[in-house]
CSV table of C-alpha atoms in Angstrom, one decimal:
chain,number,residue,atom,x,y,z
A,186,MET,CA,-0.1,0.1,0.0
A,187,ARG,CA,2.5,2.5,1.0
A,188,LYS,CA,4.2,1.5,-2.1
A,189,SER,CA,1.3,2.5,-4.6
A,190,ASP,CA,0.9,5.5,-2.5
A,191,SER,CA,3.9,6.8,-2.9
A,192,THR,CA,4.1,6.0,-6.9
A,193,LYS,CA,0.5,7.9,-6.9
A,194,ALA,CA,1.8,10.8,-5.8
A,195,ALA,CA,5.4,11.2,-7.3
A,196,THR,CA,3.4,10.9,-10.4
A,197,PRO,CA,2.2,14.2,-11.1
A,198,THR,CA,5.6,15.8,-9.8
A,199,ILE,CA,7.2,13.8,-12.7
A,200,GLN,CA,4.8,14.9,-15.4
A,201,VAL,CA,5.3,18.3,-14.7
A,202,ILE,CA,9.1,18.1,-15.0
A,203,GLU,CA,8.7,16.2,-18.0
A,204,ARG,CA,6.3,19.3,-19.4
A,205,MET,CA,9.2,21.6,-18.0
A,206,PHE,CA,11.9,19.7,-19.9
A,207,ALA,CA,9.4,20.0,-23.5
A,208,LEU,CA,8.8,23.5,-22.9
A,209,ILE,CA,12.2,24.4,-22.7
A,210,ASP,CA,13.4,22.4,-25.5
A,211,VAL,CA,10.7,24.3,-27.7
A,212,LEU,CA,12.3,27.8,-26.2
A,213,ALA,CA,15.4,26.2,-27.5
A,214,SER,CA,14.6,25.9,-30.8
A,215,ARG,CA,13.9,29.3,-31.8
A,216,GLU,CA,16.2,32.4,-31.5
A,217,GLU,CA,13.2,35.0,-31.3
A,218,PRO,CA,10.9,34.6,-28.6
A,219,MET,CA,7.3,32.5,-29.3
A,220,PRO,CA,3.8,33.2,-28.6
A,221,LEU,CA,1.9,31.2,-26.3
A,222,LYS,CA,-0.2,29.5,-29.2
A,223,GLU,CA,2.5,28.4,-30.9
A,224,ILE,CA,4.3,27.0,-27.4
A,225,ALA,CA,1.6,25.0,-26.2
A,226,GLU,CA,0.8,23.3,-30.0
A,227,ARG,CA,4.1,22.2,-30.4
A,228,THR,CA,4.5,20.7,-27.0
A,229,GLY,CA,0.7,19.2,-27.4
A,230,LEU,CA,-0.3,21.1,-23.9
A,231,HIS,CA,-3.5,22.5,-23.1
A,232,PRO,CA,-2.2,26.7,-23.5
A,233,SER,CA,-3.6,27.4,-19.7
A,234,THR,CA,-1.4,24.3,-18.5
A,235,THR,CA,1.5,26.0,-20.6
A,236,HIS,CA,0.8,29.1,-19.1
A,237,ARG,CA,0.8,28.1,-16.1
A,238,ILE,CA,4.2,26.2,-16.1
A,239,LEU,CA,5.9,29.1,-18.3
A,240,ASN,CA,4.7,31.4,-15.8
A,241,ASP,CA,6.6,29.5,-12.9
A,242,LEU,CA,9.5,29.5,-15.0
A,243,THR,CA,9.7,33.2,-15.4
A,244,ILE,CA,9.6,33.6,-11.5
A,245,GLY,CA,13.2,31.0,-11.3
A,246,ARG,CA,14.6,33.0,-14.7
A,247,PHE,CA,14.9,30.0,-16.5
A,248,VAL,CA,12.1,32.1,-19.0
A,249,GLU,CA,11.7,35.3,-19.6
A,250,ARG,CA,8.7,36.8,-21.0
A,251,PRO,CA,10.0,40.1,-23.1
A,252,GLU,CA,6.1,41.2,-24.2
A,253,ALA,CA,2.8,39.9,-23.2
A,254,GLY,CA,1.9,36.5,-24.5
A,255,SER,CA,5.6,35.7,-25.9
A,256,TYR,CA,8.8,33.9,-23.8
A,257,ARG,CA,12.3,33.0,-24.2
A,258,LEU,CA,15.0,31.1,-22.3
A,259,GLY,CA,15.8,33.0,-19.5
A,260,MET,CA,19.8,34.2,-18.3
A,261,ARG,CA,19.5,31.7,-15.9
A,262,LEU,CA,20.2,29.1,-17.9
A,263,LEU,CA,22.9,30.9,-19.3
A,264,GLU,CA,24.7,31.3,-15.7
A,265,LEU,CA,23.7,27.7,-15.1
A,266,GLY,CA,25.9,27.0,-18.2
A,267,ASN,CA,28.8,28.8,-17.4
A,268,LEU,CA,28.9,27.1,-14.0
A,269,VAL,CA,28.7,23.5,-15.8
A,270,LYS,CA,31.2,24.9,-18.6
A,271,GLY,CA,33.8,26.2,-15.3
A,272,ARG,CA,33.6,22.9,-13.8
A,273,LEU,CA,34.4,21.0,-17.1
A,274,ASN,CA,38.0,19.2,-16.8
A,275,VAL,CA,39.7,18.1,-19.6
A,276,ARG,CA,41.5,15.1,-17.4
A,277,ASP,CA,38.1,14.2,-16.1
A,278,ALA,CA,36.4,13.9,-19.2
A,279,ALA,CA,38.7,12.0,-20.3
A,280,LEU,CA,39.5,9.4,-18.2
A,281,ALA,CA,37.1,7.0,-18.7
A,282,PRO,CA,36.9,7.7,-22.9
A,283,MET,CA,40.8,6.6,-22.7
A,284,ARG,CA,40.5,3.6,-19.9
A,285,GLU,CA,38.2,2.0,-22.8
A,286,LEU,CA,40.7,2.6,-25.8
A,287,HIS,CA,43.2,1.3,-24.1
A,288,ARG,CA,41.5,-1.8,-23.2
A,289,GLN,CA,40.3,-2.4,-26.9
A,290,ILE,CA,44.1,-1.6,-27.9
A,291,GLN,CA,46.1,-2.7,-25.5
A,292,GLN,CA,48.8,-0.1,-26.0
A,293,PRO,CA,49.6,3.2,-23.9
A,294,VAL,CA,46.6,6.2,-24.5
A,295,ASN,CA,48.1,9.5,-23.7
A,296,LEU,CA,46.4,12.4,-23.1
A,297,SER,CA,48.5,15.8,-23.5
A,298,MET,CA,48.0,19.5,-23.3
A,299,ARG,CA,50.2,22.3,-24.7
A,300,GLN,CA,52.4,25.1,-22.8
A,301,GLY,CA,54.0,27.6,-24.2
A,302,ASP,CA,56.4,25.1,-26.6
A,303,GLU,CA,55.9,21.9,-25.3
A,304,ILE,CA,53.2,19.5,-24.5
A,305,VAL,CA,52.8,18.1,-21.2
A,306,TYR,CA,51.5,14.9,-20.7
A,307,ILE,CA,48.7,14.7,-18.1
A,308,GLU,CA,47.1,11.7,-17.9
A,309,ARG,CA,48.1,8.1,-19.2
A,310,ALA,CA,45.9,4.9,-19.6
A,311,TYR,CA,48.6,1.9,-19.5
A,312,SER,CA,49.0,-1.7,-18.3
A,313,GLU,CA,51.8,-3.8,-18.2
A,314,ARG,CA,50.1,-6.3,-21.0
A,315,SER,CA,51.2,-3.7,-23.4
A,316,GLY,CA,54.7,-4.9,-23.6
A,317,MET,CA,56.0,-1.3,-23.7
A,318,GLN,CA,57.7,0.8,-21.2
A,319,VAL,CA,56.7,4.1,-20.3
A,320,VAL,CA,58.9,6.8,-21.7
A,321,ARG,CA,57.0,10.0,-20.7
A,322,ALA,CA,55.5,10.3,-16.8
A,323,ILE,CA,52.5,12.3,-16.1
A,324,GLY,CA,53.8,15.5,-16.1
A,325,ALA,CA,56.9,15.0,-18.2
A,326,ARG,CA,57.5,17.5,-21.3
A,327,ALA,CA,58.7,17.3,-24.8
A,328,PRO,CA,58.8,19.7,-27.9
A,329,LEU,CA,55.8,20.3,-30.0
A,330,HIS,CA,57.5,19.5,-33.4
A,331,LEU,CA,59.0,15.9,-31.9
A,332,THR,CA,55.2,14.6,-30.7
A,333,SER,CA,52.1,13.9,-32.4
A,334,THR,CA,49.9,15.9,-30.1
A,335,GLY,CA,52.5,18.5,-30.4
A,336,LYS,CA,52.0,18.5,-34.2
A,337,LEU,CA,48.7,18.7,-34.0
A,338,PHE,CA,48.9,22.6,-31.9
A,339,LEU,CA,51.2,23.6,-34.5
A,340,ALA,CA,48.8,22.5,-37.3
A,341,ALA,CA,46.4,24.7,-36.1
A,342,ASP,CA,48.9,27.4,-35.9
A,343,ASP,CA,49.0,29.7,-38.8
A,344,PRO,CA,52.2,29.7,-40.9
A,345,GLN,CA,53.9,32.8,-39.0
A,346,ARG,CA,53.4,31.5,-35.9
A,347,VAL,CA,54.8,27.9,-37.3
A,348,ARG,CA,58.3,30.2,-38.7
A,349,ALA,CA,58.5,31.9,-35.3
A,350,TYR,CA,58.3,28.3,-33.4
A,351,ALA,CA,60.9,27.4,-35.3
A,352,ALA,CA,63.0,30.6,-35.1
A,353,ARG,CA,62.6,30.3,-31.2
A,354,THR,CA,63.4,27.1,-30.6
A,355,GLY,CA,65.7,25.5,-33.5
A,356,LEU,CA,64.1,22.5,-33.8
A,357,PRO,CA,66.7,20.4,-32.0
A,358,GLY,CA,66.4,16.9,-32.3
A,359,HIS,CA,66.5,13.9,-30.0
A,360,THR,CA,66.5,11.0,-32.5
A,361,ARG,CA,67.9,10.3,-36.2
A,362,ASN,CA,63.9,10.4,-37.5
A,363,SER,CA,63.3,13.7,-35.4
A,364,ILE,CA,62.1,16.5,-37.6
A,365,THR,CA,64.6,19.5,-37.6
A,366,GLN,CA,63.8,21.4,-40.9
A,367,LEU,CA,61.0,24.0,-41.5
A,368,PRO,CA,60.3,23.0,-44.9
A,369,VAL,CA,59.7,18.8,-44.0
A,370,LEU,CA,58.2,20.4,-40.8
A,371,GLU,CA,55.2,22.5,-42.8
A,372,ARG,CA,54.5,19.3,-45.1
A,373,GLU,CA,54.3,17.0,-41.9
A,374,LEU,CA,51.8,19.9,-40.7
A,375,ALA,CA,49.9,19.9,-44.3
A,376,ARG,CA,49.3,16.3,-44.0
A,377,ALA,CA,47.8,16.6,-40.4
A,378,ARG,CA,45.8,18.7,-40.9
A,379,GLN,CA,44.6,16.9,-44.2
A,380,GLN,CA,44.2,13.3,-42.5
A,381,GLY,CA,42.9,14.6,-38.9
A,382,ILE,CA,45.7,12.5,-37.2
A,383,ALA,CA,49.3,13.6,-36.4
A,384,ARG,CA,52.3,11.1,-36.0
A,385,ASP,CA,55.4,10.7,-34.7
A,386,ASN,CA,58.2,8.1,-36.6
A,387,GLU,CA,60.5,7.3,-33.9
A,388,GLU,CA,61.3,11.4,-33.8
A,389,LEU,CA,61.1,11.6,-30.1
A,390,GLU,CA,62.2,8.0,-29.1
A,391,LEU,CA,63.9,5.1,-31.2
A,392,GLY,CA,61.2,2.4,-31.4
A,393,VAL,CA,58.4,4.4,-30.6
A,394,ARG,CA,55.6,5.5,-32.8
A,395,CYS,CA,52.5,7.7,-32.0
A,396,MET,CA,48.9,8.5,-33.3
A,397,ALA,CA,47.3,11.8,-32.2
A,398,ALA,CA,43.7,12.6,-32.5
A,399,GLY,CA,42.8,16.6,-31.6
A,400,ILE,CA,40.5,17.3,-28.7
A,401,TYR,CA,38.3,20.6,-28.8
A,402,ASP,CA,36.2,22.7,-26.5
A,403,ASP,CA,32.3,24.2,-27.0
A,404,GLN,CA,34.4,27.1,-28.8
A,405,GLU,CA,35.7,25.2,-31.8
A,406,ARG,CA,39.6,25.3,-29.6
A,407,LEU,CA,41.9,22.6,-29.5
A,408,VAL,CA,42.6,22.2,-25.6
A,409,ALA,CA,44.4,18.7,-25.7
A,410,GLY,CA,45.4,15.6,-27.9
A,411,LEU,CA,45.0,12.3,-27.4
A,412,SER,CA,47.3,9.7,-28.6
A,413,ILE,CA,48.4,5.8,-29.0
A,414,SER,CA,51.9,4.8,-28.1
A,415,ALA,CA,53.6,1.6,-29.3
A,416,PRO,CA,56.4,0.0,-30.1
A,417,ALA,CA,57.4,0.8,-34.0
A,418,ASP,CA,56.7,-2.4,-35.8
A,419,ARG,CA,52.8,-2.7,-33.7
A,420,LEU,CA,51.4,0.7,-34.5
A,421,ASP,CA,48.1,-0.4,-36.4
A,422,GLU,CA,46.8,2.0,-38.7
A,423,GLY,CA,43.5,0.4,-37.9
A,424,TRP,CA,43.8,2.1,-34.7
A,425,VAL,CA,42.9,5.1,-36.4
A,426,ALA,CA,39.0,5.2,-36.5
A,427,LYS,CA,38.6,4.0,-32.4
A,428,LEU,CA,41.1,7.0,-31.7
A,429,GLN,CA,39.0,9.7,-33.3
A,430,ALA,CA,35.7,8.2,-32.1
A,431,THR,CA,37.3,8.6,-28.6
A,432,ALA,CA,39.0,12.4,-28.8
A,433,LYS,CA,35.2,12.8,-30.5
A,434,GLU,CA,33.8,11.2,-27.4
A,435,ILE,CA,35.7,13.5,-24.7
A,436,SER,CA,35.4,16.9,-27.2
A,437,SER,CA,31.4,16.3,-26.7
A,438,ALA,CA,31.9,16.0,-23.2
A,439,LEU,CA,33.5,19.4,-23.3
A,440,GLY,CA,30.7,20.6,-25.3
A,441,HIS,CA,32.0,20.4,-28.5
A,442,SER,CA,29.1,20.1,-31.4
A,443,GLN,CA,29.3,17.2,-33.4
A,444,SER,CA,27.7,19.0,-36.4
A,445,SER,CA,30.6,21.1,-36.7
A,446,ALA,CA,33.6,19.0,-35.4
A,447,ARG,CA,36.2,18.9,-37.8
A,448,ALA,CA,36.6,16.3,-40.8
A,449,ALA,CA,38.6,13.5,-40.2
C-alpha cells in the first residue's frame, strides 16, 4: 500500500518536470520569442497548462517574457551553463574513454596539453600487458615538433606562428628521425591538417611511434591531444578510427558540437 501511495504521489511531479523540459526544448529551437499559442501547439499541452508552467519558469528566470504573450529562454540557463562549463575538466572527461580505448587496443593511451613550446602529459591509460615501457611519465614535457600531439597544435597555428616557433626553438632533434628542418615540418603539418591525425615516427624516442587526434571545446579550440603510443613495429593503422571516435567523445563531453566537428 505504501509503495502504491508513493507512486501515485510522485507521478504528478514527474509529469510537471517532463512538461517543463518539453517547453524549454521548444523555446531552445527558436532564437526569437515565441507566442504562447505556438508553444502550446508544439508541445501538445493545453494553453492554460502551458501558461501556468511558463509563469513558474519565468519566476525562476529560466524563461523570460519580453512582452505579453511571448516567451524565450532566460538568463538563468546561461548562468547555470557557465557554471557547468567552468567545472568541466579535460582530464576528468577523458579518463573513462581513454581507459576504454586502452582496453580495446592494449597499448598506452596518452592525454597531453600545450604549454608554450612544449606539450605536457597530463594523463595516461596503461598496463604492463602492452609490452612497452612507459618513457614519458605524467607531468613530463616534450617539444611540440617531436610529438604527435605537439604537431596537432602546430598544425592549428598559422604559418607565421610556425615559423616563429622554428626560429625560437631551432627545431632540435632527439633521434635520427627527428624533423629539424622547417620545410619538412611544414609538409608534415599540412598532412596532419588534411588527415586530422598527426604522427610521431620514432622522432622523440627510437622504437616508439605515436598517432594523435585533437580534442576540442565548445568554442572550437584545440585544448588537448589524445595519442596512442606503441612499439614501432606494432602501431596499427586500424586504430585510427577508434582514436578519432574517442577524441570526439571527449570533445562532446566538453561541449563541442558534432555538427561542427572537423572532418577527419
